[in-house]
Amino acid sequence: MAEVGCWAAELESAFGRVAGRFGRADLRWRMRDYVRGLLGQAARKNGWQLAEWAGHRTPDGFQRLLNSSVWDADALRDDVRAYVAERLGPDGVLIIDDTGFIKKGSTSAGVGRQYTGTSGKIDNCQIGVFAAYATRSGRALVDRELYLPKSWTSDRQRCQAAKIPDDRGFATKGELARDIVRRCITAGLPAAWVTADEAYGQDWHFRRLLEQLDLSYVVAVPKSQQIKSLAGIWRIDQIIEDAPGDAWQQLSCGNGAKGPRIYDWAAAKLPANMILDPDPPTHHRWVMARRSLSDPGELAYYLAYAPVGVEIAELVRIAGSRWAIEECFQAAKNECGLDQYEVRRYIGWYRHITLAMLAHAVLAALAAQATSDATKGAAETDQPSPHSPWQRSGGSWTLSCPTHEPTATPSPTH
């Protein structure tokens, strides 16, 4: 009974925080029923089943809530973000990723044949770009944007039918991610780090924005990622090949379903950028690699931008924190109906997604009450081997010019 009371009190606290976004009492009660339904035991969180669960005769009231009632989904999003920051605490990680929503037909806003990691193939779907905020206490979704392919933005008649605003033009997923980051930081989300997969990490504009916002990051990049120096341009996989054996160390990047996720890791500081960095620098840029213990040929690559004096174990922890948004997607879809909507209009997508984010945030807040801080892992490294561009400097590795030939084709990426 104490747990039930705690659950009810937290839900009421969340409702009280957002109630002012709904101008009429009947709309507020409808919103409460909808969110309770998303958190309830309905087999599928669609209009009819949510209405039946809430005791409504028809889903008309919920359809009006999502499609025609007067309320601001972006203002509610801001409330959700503030609620998550308060419940999960400061110094967290902002995680950027996208997820797919498999749909039938061609009229749902932004739907089309496109690749989605949800099914691992090209599918008929909508794509949402999301941000999650994760601390040692928990994780929750804090922002979202619907990706509109050019096949939509170039067809204004189709956009008008889906109620897409006339001022919404084409934006890449990377541009949507940069908008989300700016919004979160401007609003005061207390994120100390940012991480993302290689789809976003390989984007120089994305990384440069983070540096301009004074945000540290660890982002995945493809093995073909090019690293620029005064001596030339090299691929990151070529640089990692030169890493001496002593540069690799076994570290855990966090706990998974089967316990600590332990890999071999190598990391080295890059020379300071004399154009972009202050003197003396406040941050260093790093190249990193993760190697599977069971299959040494399986490697993942990262670029990092971190405060002077950061420990390698901290960079590894941030790299491993990206899994948290995948858990958010799974939990929000399985437990809060994030992907079970039946709305087709642009505004309906944003409203349902934001209400599902609110429901998931309540679950995250409840879990945080029972979550203690995880202990930090630490490891010691041996001294370096000689004759390598990887050189020991103080307590970490640095890179001088690689010994092999640079990549033949220059690139502006860094």
mmCIF file of C-alpha atoms in Angstrom:
data_model
loop_
_atom_site.group_PDB
_atom_site.id
_atom_site.type_symbol
_atom_site.label_atom_id
_atom_site.label_comp_id
_atom_site.label_asym_id
_atom_site.label_seq_id
_atom_site.Cartn_x
_atom_site.Cartn_y
_atom_site.Cartn_z
ATOM 1 C CA MET A 1 0.000 0.000 0.000
ATOM 2 C CA ALA A 2 2.921 2.349 0.692
ATOM 3 C CA GLU A 3 4.224 1.732 -2.835
ATOM 4 C CA VAL A 4 0.792 2.408 -4.326
ATOM 5 C CA GLY A 5 0.571 5.637 -2.358
ATOM 6 C CA CYS A 6 4.020 6.694 -3.548
ATOM 7 C CA TRP A 7 3.067 5.926 -7.152
ATOM 8 C CA ALA A 8 -0.165 7.916 -6.898
ATOM 9 C CA ALA A 9 1.585 10.864 -5.221
ATOM 10 C CA GLU A 10 4.260 11.051 -7.916
ATOM 11 C CA LEU A 11 1.691 10.915 -10.690
ATOM 12 C CA GLU A 12 -0.350 13.668 -9.045
ATOM 13 C CA SER A 13 2.803 15.737 -8.668
ATOM 14 C CA ALA A 14 3.481 15.405 -12.392
ATOM 15 C CA PHE A 15 -0.117 16.281 -13.252
ATOM 16 C CA GLY A 16 0.045 19.339 -11.033
ATOM 17 C CA ARG A 17 3.197 20.500 -12.772
ATOM 18 C CA VAL A 18 1.626 20.424 -16.258
ATOM 19 C CA ALA A 19 -1.995 21.296 -15.426
ATOM 20 C CA GLY A 20 -1.547 24.936 -16.421
ATOM 21 C CA ARG A 21 -0.870 23.931 -20.023
ATOM 22 C CA PHE A 22 -4.514 22.858 -20.387
ATOM 23 C CA GLY A 23 -6.872 25.832 -20.164
ATOM 24 C CA ARG A 24 -10.147 24.014 -19.415
ATOM 25 C CA ALA A 25 -10.965 21.626 -16.601
ATOM 26 C CA ASP A 26 -12.462 19.016 -18.934
ATOM 27 C CA LEU A 27 -9.275 19.073 -21.033
ATOM 28 C CA ARG A 28 -7.116 18.599 -17.954
ATOM 29 C CA TRP A 29 -9.180 15.596 -16.850
ATOM 30 C CA ARG A 30 -9.002 14.126 -20.350
ATOM 31 C CA MET A 31 -5.219 14.524 -20.339
ATOM 32 C CA ARG A 32 -5.033 12.808 -16.950
ATOM 33 C CA ASP A 33 -7.142 9.899 -18.195
ATOM 34 C CA TYR A 34 -4.986 9.586 -21.300
ATOM 35 C CA VAL A 35 -1.705 9.481 -19.368
ATOM 36 C CA ARG A 36 -3.157 7.068 -16.823
ATOM 37 C CA GLY A 37 -4.256 4.896 -19.722
ATOM 38 C CA LEU A 38 -0.729 4.973 -21.183
ATOM 39 C CA LEU A 39 0.526 3.738 -17.822
ATOM 40 C CA GLY A 40 -2.292 1.222 -17.464
ATOM 41 C CA GLN A 41 -2.792 -2.391 -18.445
ATOM 42 C CA ALA A 42 -4.561 -1.996 -21.792
ATOM 43 C CA ALA A 43 -3.307 -4.629 -24.229
ATOM 44 C CA ARG A 44 -2.659 -1.933 -26.820
ATOM 45 C CA LYS A 45 -2.523 1.800 -26.099
ATOM 46 C CA ASN A 46 -4.675 2.968 -29.031
ATOM 47 C CA GLY A 47 -7.731 5.223 -28.939
ATOM 48 C CA TRP A 48 -10.437 2.616 -28.440
ATOM 49 C CA GLN A 49 -8.615 0.548 -25.822
ATOM 50 C CA LEU A 50 -7.493 3.631 -23.880
ATOM 51 C CA ALA A 51 -11.086 4.918 -23.950
ATOM 52 C CA GLU A 52 -12.435 1.592 -22.683
ATOM 53 C CA TRP A 53 -9.803 1.471 -19.946
ATOM 54 C CA ALA A 54 -10.751 5.017 -18.860
ATOM 55 C CA GLY A 55 -14.473 4.221 -18.929
ATOM 56 C CA HIS A 56 -15.302 6.426 -21.944
ATOM 57 C CA ARG A 57 -18.009 5.279 -24.352
ATOM 58 C CA THR A 58 -15.989 6.270 -27.433
ATOM 59 C CA PRO A 59 -12.441 7.501 -28.180
ATOM 60 C CA ASP A 60 -13.787 10.836 -29.490
ATOM 61 C CA GLY A 61 -12.583 12.776 -26.455
ATOM 62 C CA PHE A 62 -9.041 11.428 -26.773
ATOM 63 C CA GLN A 63 -9.058 12.127 -30.523
ATOM 64 C CA ARG A 64 -9.982 15.743 -29.826
ATOM 65 C CA LEU A 65 -7.234 15.929 -27.199
ATOM 66 C CA LEU A 66 -4.664 14.911 -29.785
ATOM 67 C CA ASN A 67 -5.986 16.635 -32.891
ATOM 68 C CA SER A 68 -8.128 19.699 -32.271
ATOM 69 C CA SER A 69 -8.053 20.876 -28.644
ATOM 70 C CA VAL A 70 -6.151 24.058 -27.803
ATOM 71 C CA TRP A 71 -2.910 23.314 -25.945
ATOM 72 C CA ASP A 72 0.809 23.614 -26.645
ATOM 73 C CA ALA A 73 2.731 20.349 -26.909
ATOM 74 C CA ASP A 74 6.077 22.199 -26.929
ATOM 75 C CA ALA A 75 5.245 23.913 -23.628
ATOM 76 C CA LEU A 76 4.374 20.499 -22.171
ATOM 77 C CA ARG A 77 7.686 19.167 -23.504
ATOM 78 C CA ASP A 78 9.484 21.929 -21.606
ATOM 79 C CA ASP A 79 7.654 20.899 -18.417
ATOM 80 C CA VAL A 80 8.644 17.259 -18.939
ATOM 81 C CA ARG A 81 12.294 18.226 -19.424
ATOM 82 C CA ALA A 82 12.309 20.343 -16.234
ATOM 83 C CA TYR A 83 10.577 17.544 -14.287
ATOM 84 C CA VAL A 84 13.135 14.983 -15.456
ATOM 85 C CA ALA A 85 16.056 17.261 -14.573
ATOM 86 C CA GLU A 86 14.645 17.825 -11.094
ATOM 87 C CA ARG A 87 13.970 14.168 -10.399
ATOM 88 C CA LEU A 88 17.166 12.712 -11.901
ATOM 89 C CA GLY A 89 19.596 15.401 -10.778
ATOM 90 C CA PRO A 90 22.476 17.358 -12.358
ATOM 91 C CA ASP A 91 25.664 16.392 -14.201
ATOM 92 C CA GLY A 92 23.923 13.927 -16.495
ATOM 93 C CA VAL A 93 24.458 12.862 -20.092
ATOM 94 C CA LEU A 94 22.335 14.160 -22.964
ATOM 95 C CA ILE A 95 21.929 11.331 -25.483
ATOM 96 C CA ILE A 96 20.831 11.859 -29.095
ATOM 97 C CA ASP A 97 19.364 9.093 -31.255
ATOM 98 C CA ASP A 98 16.424 8.347 -33.523
ATOM 99 C CA THR A 99 13.844 5.597 -33.602
ATOM 100 C CA GLY A 100 11.308 4.398 -36.135
ATOM 101 C CA PHE A 101 7.560 3.976 -35.940
ATOM 102 C CA ILE A 102 6.371 1.348 -38.415
ATOM 103 C CA LYS A 103 3.171 2.498 -40.128
ATOM 104 C CA LYS A 104 0.860 1.445 -42.926
ATOM 105 C CA GLY A 105 -0.345 3.756 -45.663
ATOM 106 C CA SER A 106 1.049 7.050 -46.914
ATOM 107 C CA THR A 107 -0.953 9.766 -45.139
ATOM 108 C CA SER A 108 0.671 9.880 -41.674
ATOM 109 C CA ALA A 109 2.913 12.939 -41.431
ATOM 110 C CA GLY A 110 6.471 12.105 -42.493
ATOM 111 C CA VAL A 111 5.784 8.460 -43.294
ATOM 112 C CA GLY A 112 7.762 6.887 -46.106
ATOM 113 C CA ARG A 113 10.087 4.107 -47.176
ATOM 114 C CA GLN A 114 13.231 4.762 -45.153
ATOM 115 C CA TYR A 115 15.759 2.883 -43.080
ATOM 116 C CA THR A 116 15.025 2.431 -39.415
ATOM 117 C CA GLY A 117 17.002 0.620 -36.759
ATOM 118 C CA THR A 118 13.670 -0.441 -35.233
ATOM 119 C CA SER A 119 13.302 -3.132 -37.898
ATOM 120 C CA GLY A 120 16.900 -3.054 -39.138
ATOM 121 C CA LYS A 121 15.839 -2.458 -42.717
ATOM 122 C CA ILE A 122 14.109 -0.031 -45.074
ATOM 123 C CA ASP A 123 10.490 0.062 -43.990
ATOM 124 C CA ASN A 124 7.369 2.174 -44.283
ATOM 125 C CA CYS A 125 7.727 4.267 -41.167
ATOM 126 C CA GLN A 126 8.010 7.609 -39.442
ATOM 127 C CA ILE A 127 11.317 8.621 -37.871
ATOM 128 C CA GLY A 128 11.586 10.606 -34.673
ATOM 129 C CA VAL A 129 14.823 12.224 -33.462
ATOM 130 C CA PHE A 130 14.949 12.146 -29.654
ATOM 131 C CA ALA A 131 17.038 13.269 -26.711
ATOM 132 C CA ALA A 132 17.271 11.395 -23.431
ATOM 133 C CA TYR A 133 18.778 12.630 -20.190
ATOM 134 C CA ALA A 134 20.615 10.054 -18.080
ATOM 135 C CA THR A 135 22.219 10.233 -14.644
ATOM 136 C CA ARG A 136 23.256 7.576 -12.185
ATOM 137 C CA SER A 137 19.705 7.772 -10.825
ATOM 138 C CA GLY A 138 17.861 7.009 -14.063
ATOM 139 C CA ARG A 139 17.056 8.096 -17.625
ATOM 140 C CA ALA A 140 14.111 9.548 -19.474
ATOM 141 C CA LEU A 141 13.226 11.142 -22.802
ATOM 142 C CA VAL A 142 13.292 14.952 -22.754
ATOM 143 C CA ASP A 143 12.810 16.121 -26.364
ATOM 144 C CA ARG A 144 11.616 14.974 -29.772
ATOM 145 C CA GLU A 145 11.314 16.064 -33.397
ATOM 146 C CA LEU A 146 9.563 14.384 -36.321
ATOM 147 C CA TYR A 147 11.801 13.919 -39.356
ATOM 148 C CA LEU A 148 10.136 14.932 -42.632
ATOM 149 C CA PRO A 149 11.730 13.504 -45.786
ATOM 150 C CA LYS A 150 12.099 15.707 -48.864
ATOM 151 C CA SER A 151 9.274 13.736 -50.485
ATOM 152 C CA TRP A 152 7.060 15.457 -47.926
ATOM 153 C CA THR A 153 8.518 18.955 -47.668
ATOM 154 C CA SER A 154 8.593 19.336 -51.436
ATOM 155 C CA ASP A 155 4.877 18.500 -51.688
ATOM 156 C CA ARG A 156 3.034 21.339 -49.939
ATOM 157 C CA GLN A 157 -0.390 19.910 -50.773
ATOM 158 C CA ARG A 158 0.510 16.691 -49.006
ATOM 159 C CA CYS A 159 1.848 18.690 -46.065
ATOM 160 C CA GLN A 160 -1.334 20.712 -45.817
ATOM 161 C CA ALA A 161 -3.424 17.530 -45.740
ATOM 162 C CA ALA A 162 -1.382 16.307 -42.746
ATOM 163 C CA LYS A 163 -1.605 19.772 -41.106
ATOM 164 C CA ILE A 164 2.153 20.338 -41.323
ATOM 165 C CA PRO A 165 2.885 24.054 -40.795
ATOM 166 C CA ASP A 166 3.845 26.026 -43.882
ATOM 167 C CA ASP A 167 7.063 27.198 -42.224
ATOM 168 C CA ARG A 168 8.284 23.657 -41.575
ATOM 169 C CA GLY A 169 10.812 22.976 -44.319
ATOM 170 C CA PHE A 170 13.244 20.141 -44.846
ATOM 171 C CA ALA A 171 15.800 19.529 -42.104
ATOM 172 C CA THR A 172 18.247 16.661 -41.863
ATOM 173 C CA LYS A 173 18.287 14.476 -38.785
ATOM 174 C CA GLY A 174 21.556 16.143 -37.841
ATOM 175 C CA GLU A 175 19.966 19.584 -38.033
ATOM 176 C CA LEU A 176 17.059 18.411 -35.896
ATOM 177 C CA ALA A 177 19.559 17.016 -33.375
ATOM 178 C CA ARG A 178 21.394 20.346 -33.210
ATOM 179 C CA ASP A 179 18.090 22.162 -32.621
ATOM 180 C CA ILE A 180 17.289 19.765 -29.784
ATOM 181 C CA VAL A 181 20.693 20.259 -28.142
ATOM 182 C CA ARG A 182 20.412 24.057 -28.338
ATOM 183 C CA ARG A 183 16.932 23.927 -26.860
ATOM 184 C CA CYS A 184 17.918 21.660 -23.968
ATOM 185 C CA ILE A 185 20.983 23.669 -23.000
ATOM 186 C CA THR A 186 19.274 27.042 -23.403
ATOM 187 C CA ALA A 187 16.486 25.801 -21.127
ATOM 188 C CA GLY A 188 19.026 24.922 -18.439
ATOM 189 C CA LEU A 189 19.100 21.125 -18.616
ATOM 190 C CA PRO A 190 22.083 20.354 -16.335
ATOM 191 C CA ALA A 191 23.883 18.046 -18.773
ATOM 192 C CA ALA A 192 27.644 17.777 -18.392
ATOM 193 C CA TRP A 193 28.175 15.473 -21.382
ATOM 194 C CA VAL A 194 26.641 14.596 -24.744
ATOM 195 C CA THR A 195 26.870 11.285 -26.554
ATOM 196 C CA ALA A 196 25.436 9.951 -29.824
ATOM 197 C CA ASP A 197 25.922 7.163 -32.333
ATOM 198 C CA GLU A 198 27.986 7.534 -35.486
ATOM 199 C CA ALA A 199 25.098 8.911 -37.575
ATOM 200 C CA TYR A 200 25.410 12.093 -35.494
ATOM 201 C CA GLY A 201 28.984 11.770 -34.226
ATOM 202 C CA GLN A 202 30.494 11.920 -37.726
ATOM 203 C CA ASP A 203 28.838 15.310 -38.333
ATOM 204 C CA TRP A 204 31.477 18.031 -37.779
ATOM 205 C CA HIS A 205 28.755 20.669 -37.393
ATOM 206 C CA PHE A 206 27.220 18.662 -34.554
ATOM 207 C CA ARG A 207 30.539 18.260 -32.728
ATOM 208 C CA ARG A 208 31.478 21.896 -33.268
ATOM 209 C CA LEU A 209 28.147 23.071 -31.836
ATOM 210 C CA LEU A 210 28.801 21.048 -28.687
ATOM 211 C CA GLU A 211 32.214 22.651 -28.315
ATOM 212 C CA GLN A 212 30.750 26.130 -28.811
ATOM 213 C CA LEU A 213 28.194 25.370 -26.091
ATOM 214 C CA ASP A 214 31.068 24.263 -23.820
ATOM 215 C CA LEU A 215 29.676 20.722 -23.710
ATOM 216 C CA SER A 216 31.979 17.748 -23.344
ATOM 217 C CA TYR A 217 31.183 14.774 -25.559
ATOM 218 C CA VAL A 218 32.035 11.218 -26.513
ATOM 219 C CA VAL A 219 30.479 10.302 -29.880
ATOM 220 C CA ALA A 220 30.777 7.214 -32.042
ATOM 221 C CA VAL A 221 32.225 7.620 -35.534
ATOM 222 C CA PRO A 222 32.725 5.230 -38.474
ATOM 223 C CA LYS A 223 36.096 3.612 -39.047
ATOM 224 C CA SER A 224 36.557 5.851 -42.083
ATOM 225 C CA GLN A 225 36.371 9.002 -39.933
ATOM 226 C CA GLN A 226 39.216 11.319 -40.904
ATOM 227 C CA ILE A 227 41.436 13.035 -38.338
ATOM 228 C CA LYS A 228 43.147 16.237 -39.431
ATOM 229 C CA SER A 229 46.509 17.526 -38.230
ATOM 230 C CA LEU A 230 49.190 19.898 -39.516
ATOM 231 C CA ALA A 231 51.002 16.862 -40.910
ATOM 232 C CA GLY A 232 48.052 15.536 -42.916
ATOM 233 C CA ILE A 233 44.802 13.622 -42.639
ATOM 234 C CA TRP A 234 44.457 10.077 -41.374
ATOM 235 C CA ARG A 235 41.606 7.639 -40.934
ATOM 236 C CA ILE A 236 40.798 6.829 -37.343
ATOM 237 C CA ASP A 237 41.158 3.082 -37.927
ATOM 238 C CA GLN A 238 44.700 3.663 -39.241
ATOM 239 C CA ILE A 239 45.575 5.612 -36.110
ATOM 240 C CA ILE A 240 44.168 2.904 -33.848
ATOM 241 C CA GLU A 241 46.170 0.246 -35.714
ATOM 242 C CA ASP A 242 49.325 1.987 -34.490
ATOM 243 C CA ALA A 243 48.280 1.769 -30.848
ATOM 244 C CA PRO A 244 50.847 -0.247 -28.857
ATOM 245 C CA GLY A 245 49.607 -3.163 -26.835
ATOM 246 C CA ASP A 246 50.167 -1.267 -23.602
ATOM 247 C CA ALA A 247 47.710 1.411 -24.720
ATOM 248 C CA TRP A 248 44.818 -1.043 -24.405
ATOM 249 C CA GLN A 249 43.172 -1.597 -21.056
ATOM 250 C CA GLN A 250 40.114 -3.542 -19.916
ATOM 251 C CA LEU A 251 37.367 -1.290 -18.595
ATOM 252 C CA SER A 252 33.644 -1.591 -18.000
ATOM 253 C CA CYS A 253 31.422 0.894 -19.813
ATOM 254 C CA GLY A 254 28.485 0.153 -17.507
ATOM 255 C CA ASN A 255 26.265 -2.703 -16.514
ATOM 256 C CA GLY A 256 24.187 -4.587 -19.044
ATOM 257 C CA ALA A 257 21.603 -7.336 -18.733
ATOM 258 C CA LYS A 258 24.371 -9.844 -17.947
ATOM 259 C CA GLY A 259 26.512 -7.659 -15.696
ATOM 260 C CA PRO A 260 29.434 -5.319 -16.427
ATOM 261 C CA ARG A 261 30.108 -4.702 -20.113
ATOM 262 C CA ILE A 262 33.883 -5.096 -20.254
ATOM 263 C CA TYR A 263 35.917 -4.318 -23.377
ATOM 264 C CA ASP A 264 39.461 -3.421 -24.298
ATOM 265 C CA TRP A 265 39.770 0.357 -24.683
ATOM 266 C CA ALA A 266 42.477 2.575 -26.160
ATOM 267 C CA ALA A 267 42.416 6.369 -25.958
ATOM 268 C CA ALA A 268 44.871 9.107 -26.879
ATOM 269 C CA LYS A 269 44.778 12.899 -26.777
ATOM 270 C CA LEU A 270 45.044 14.789 -30.055
ATOM 271 C CA PRO A 271 47.220 17.881 -30.429
ATOM 272 C CA ALA A 272 45.472 21.128 -29.526
ATOM 273 C CA ASN A 273 43.826 23.093 -32.339
ATOM 274 C CA MET A 274 45.642 26.439 -32.354
ATOM 275 C CA ILE A 275 42.741 28.150 -34.147
ATOM 276 C CA LEU A 276 39.797 26.887 -32.095
ATOM 277 C CA ASP A 277 41.292 26.324 -28.642
ATOM 278 C CA PRO A 278 42.321 28.850 -25.973
ATOM 279 C CA ASP A 279 45.866 28.930 -24.635
ATOM 280 C CA PRO A 280 46.164 27.102 -22.330
ATOM 281 C CA PRO A 281 43.356 24.760 -23.442
ATOM 282 C CA THR A 282 40.481 23.954 -21.109
ATOM 283 C CA HIS A 283 39.572 20.778 -23.019
ATOM 284 C CA HIS A 284 41.398 18.136 -25.003
ATOM 285 C CA ARG A 285 40.175 16.166 -28.018
ATOM 286 C CA TRP A 286 40.639 12.409 -28.014
ATOM 287 C CA VAL A 287 40.483 9.429 -30.324
ATOM 288 C CA MET A 288 39.163 6.252 -28.736
ATOM 289 C CA ALA A 289 38.500 2.665 -29.716
ATOM 290 C CA ARG A 290 36.586 -0.184 -28.116
ATOM 291 C CA ARG A 291 37.615 -3.777 -28.868
ATOM 292 C CA SER A 292 35.618 -6.906 -28.131
ATOM 293 C CA LEU A 293 37.285 -9.375 -25.772
ATOM 294 C CA SER A 294 35.771 -12.372 -27.560
ATOM 295 C CA ASP A 295 36.353 -11.061 -31.102
ATOM 296 C CA PRO A 296 39.365 -8.711 -31.309
ATOM 297 C CA GLY A 297 38.447 -7.843 -34.889
ATOM 298 C CA GLU A 298 35.255 -6.182 -33.704
ATOM 299 C CA LEU A 299 36.100 -2.539 -33.026
ATOM 300 C CA ALA A 300 34.111 0.645 -32.513
ATOM 301 C CA TYR A 301 35.581 4.124 -32.809
ATOM 302 C CA TYR A 302 34.925 7.395 -30.966
ATOM 303 C CA LEU A 303 35.898 11.040 -30.860
ATOM 304 C CA ALA A 304 35.834 12.850 -27.530
ATOM 305 C CA TYR A 305 36.110 16.402 -26.250
ATOM 306 C CA ALA A 306 36.705 16.473 -22.536
ATOM 307 C CA PRO A 307 37.984 18.735 -19.748
ATOM 308 C CA VAL A 308 41.696 18.782 -19.056
ATOM 309 C CA GLY A 309 42.535 16.087 -16.525
ATOM 310 C CA VAL A 310 39.659 13.734 -17.335
ATOM 311 C CA GLU A 311 40.210 10.068 -16.514
ATOM 312 C CA ILE A 312 39.988 7.438 -19.258
ATOM 313 C CA ALA A 313 37.463 5.526 -17.171
ATOM 314 C CA GLU A 314 35.162 8.557 -17.298
ATOM 315 C CA LEU A 315 35.376 8.730 -21.105
ATOM 316 C CA VAL A 316 34.547 5.023 -21.247
ATOM 317 C CA ARG A 317 31.586 5.517 -18.918
ATOM 318 C CA ILE A 318 30.184 8.261 -21.156
ATOM 319 C CA ALA A 319 30.694 6.139 -24.286
ATOM 320 C CA GLY A 320 28.770 3.323 -22.633
ATOM 321 C CA SER A 321 25.923 5.564 -21.504
ATOM 322 C CA ARG A 322 24.448 5.728 -25.005
ATOM 323 C CA TRP A 323 22.591 2.459 -24.340
ATOM 324 C CA ALA A 324 20.338 4.398 -21.946
ATOM 325 C CA ILE A 325 18.318 5.947 -24.772
ATOM 326 C CA GLU A 326 17.725 2.500 -26.261
ATOM 327 C CA GLU A 327 16.323 1.444 -22.912
ATOM 328 C CA CYS A 328 14.152 4.580 -22.903
ATOM 329 C CA PHE A 329 12.766 3.683 -26.330
ATOM 330 C CA GLN A 330 12.064 0.104 -25.264
ATOM 331 C CA ALA A 331 10.388 1.100 -22.013
ATOM 332 C CA ALA A 332 8.396 3.971 -23.525
ATOM 333 C CA LYS A 333 7.135 1.730 -26.336
ATOM 334 C CA ASN A 334 6.424 -1.335 -24.226
ATOM 335 C CA GLU A 335 5.066 0.370 -21.110
ATOM 336 C CA CYS A 336 3.780 3.785 -22.244
ATOM 337 C CA GLY A 337 2.483 3.207 -25.781
ATOM 338 C CA LEU A 338 5.016 5.530 -27.416
ATOM 339 C CA ASP A 339 4.591 3.775 -30.779
ATOM 340 C CA GLN A 340 0.948 2.660 -30.501
ATOM 341 C CA TYR A 341 -0.744 5.846 -31.670
ATOM 342 C CA GLU A 342 -3.216 5.993 -34.542
ATOM 343 C CA VAL A 343 -2.994 9.723 -35.326
ATOM 344 C CA ARG A 344 -1.998 10.836 -38.805
ATOM 345 C CA ARG A 345 -1.698 14.589 -38.416
ATOM 346 C CA TYR A 346 1.531 16.367 -37.581
ATOM 347 C CA ILE A 347 0.188 17.942 -34.388
ATOM 348 C CA GLY A 348 -1.292 14.634 -33.263
ATOM 349 C CA TRP A 349 2.126 12.967 -33.470
ATOM 350 C CA TYR A 350 3.744 15.622 -31.301
ATOM 351 C CA ARG A 351 0.935 15.552 -28.744
ATOM 352 C CA HIS A 352 0.823 11.792 -28.330
ATOM 353 C CA ILE A 353 4.615 11.489 -28.204
ATOM 354 C CA THR A 354 4.895 14.240 -25.580
ATOM 355 C CA LEU A 355 2.182 12.719 -23.382
ATOM 356 C CA ALA A 356 3.918 9.340 -23.649
ATOM 357 C CA MET A 357 7.179 11.065 -22.647
ATOM 358 C CA LEU A 358 5.387 12.457 -19.585
ATOM 359 C CA ALA A 359 4.153 8.981 -18.659
ATOM 360 C CA HIS A 360 7.650 7.539 -19.081
ATOM 361 C CA ALA A 361 9.154 10.390 -17.033
ATOM 362 C CA VAL A 362 6.874 9.472 -14.122
ATOM 363 C CA LEU A 363 8.163 5.896 -14.267
ATOM 364 C CA ALA A 364 11.742 7.187 -14.359
ATOM 365 C CA ALA A 365 11.086 9.433 -11.345
ATOM 366 C CA LEU A 366 9.623 6.526 -9.374
ATOM 367 C CA ALA A 367 12.576 4.316 -10.260
ATOM 368 C CA ALA A 368 15.023 7.078 -9.279
ATOM 369 C CA GLN A 369 13.616 7.114 -5.765
ATOM 370 C CA ALA A 370 14.882 3.563 -5.301
ATOM 371 C CA THR A 371 18.125 3.862 -7.249
ATOM 372 C CA SER A 372 21.468 4.454 -5.542
ATOM 373 C CA ASP A 373 24.488 5.926 -7.310
ATOM 374 C CA ALA A 374 26.520 3.353 -9.163
ATOM 375 C CA THR A 375 30.147 2.978 -8.159
ATOM 376 C CA LYS A 376 32.728 4.227 -10.558
ATOM 377 C CA GLY A 377 35.032 1.709 -12.120
ATOM 378 C CA ALA A 378 38.754 2.370 -12.261
ATOM 379 C CA ALA A 379 41.760 0.693 -13.809
ATOM 380 C CA GLU A 380 45.495 1.169 -13.941
ATOM 381 C CA THR A 381 47.525 1.080 -17.158
ATOM 382 C CA ASP A 382 51.043 -0.128 -17.791
ATOM 383 C CA GLN A 383 53.836 2.012 -19.134
ATOM 384 C CA PRO A 384 54.117 2.514 -22.921
ATOM 385 C CA SER A 385 56.082 0.594 -25.451
ATOM 386 C CA PRO A 386 58.690 2.607 -27.401
ATOM 387 C CA HIS A 387 58.839 3.604 -31.079
ATOM 388 C CA SER A 388 55.200 4.526 -31.618
ATOM 389 C CA PRO A 389 53.295 7.717 -32.475
ATOM 390 C CA TRP A 390 51.365 6.874 -29.317
ATOM 391 C CA GLN A 391 53.438 8.487 -26.545
ATOM 392 C CA ARG A 392 52.920 8.663 -22.810
ATOM 393 C CA SER A 393 52.513 12.200 -21.506
ATOM 394 C CA GLY A 394 51.869 12.517 -17.801
ATOM 395 C CA GLY A 395 49.016 10.213 -16.911
ATOM 396 C CA SER A 396 47.646 9.618 -20.427
ATOM 397 C CA TRP A 397 48.509 8.858 -24.035
ATOM 398 C CA THR A 398 49.014 11.480 -26.724
ATOM 399 C CA LEU A 399 49.400 11.211 -30.490
ATOM 400 C CA SER A 400 52.276 12.579 -32.487
ATOM 401 C CA CYS A 401 52.235 12.301 -36.288
ATOM 402 C CA PRO A 402 51.363 8.753 -37.450
ATOM 403 C CA THR A 403 54.189 6.931 -39.235
ATOM 404 C CA HIS A 404 52.236 5.601 -42.235
ATOM 405 C CA GLU A 405 51.080 7.527 -45.262
ATOM 406 C CA PRO A 406 48.126 9.875 -44.756
ATOM 407 C CA THR A 407 44.798 9.402 -46.495
ATOM 408 C CA ALA A 408 45.137 10.478 -50.119
ATOM 409 C CA THR A 409 41.856 12.377 -50.367
ATOM 410 C CA PRO A 410 41.610 15.365 -48.011
ATOM 411 C CA SER A 411 38.378 16.098 -46.187
ATOM 412 C CA PRO A 412 37.152 19.058 -44.133
ATOM 413 C CA THR A 413 35.969 16.730 -41.382
ATOM 414 C CA HIS A 414 37.798 16.530 -38.065
#
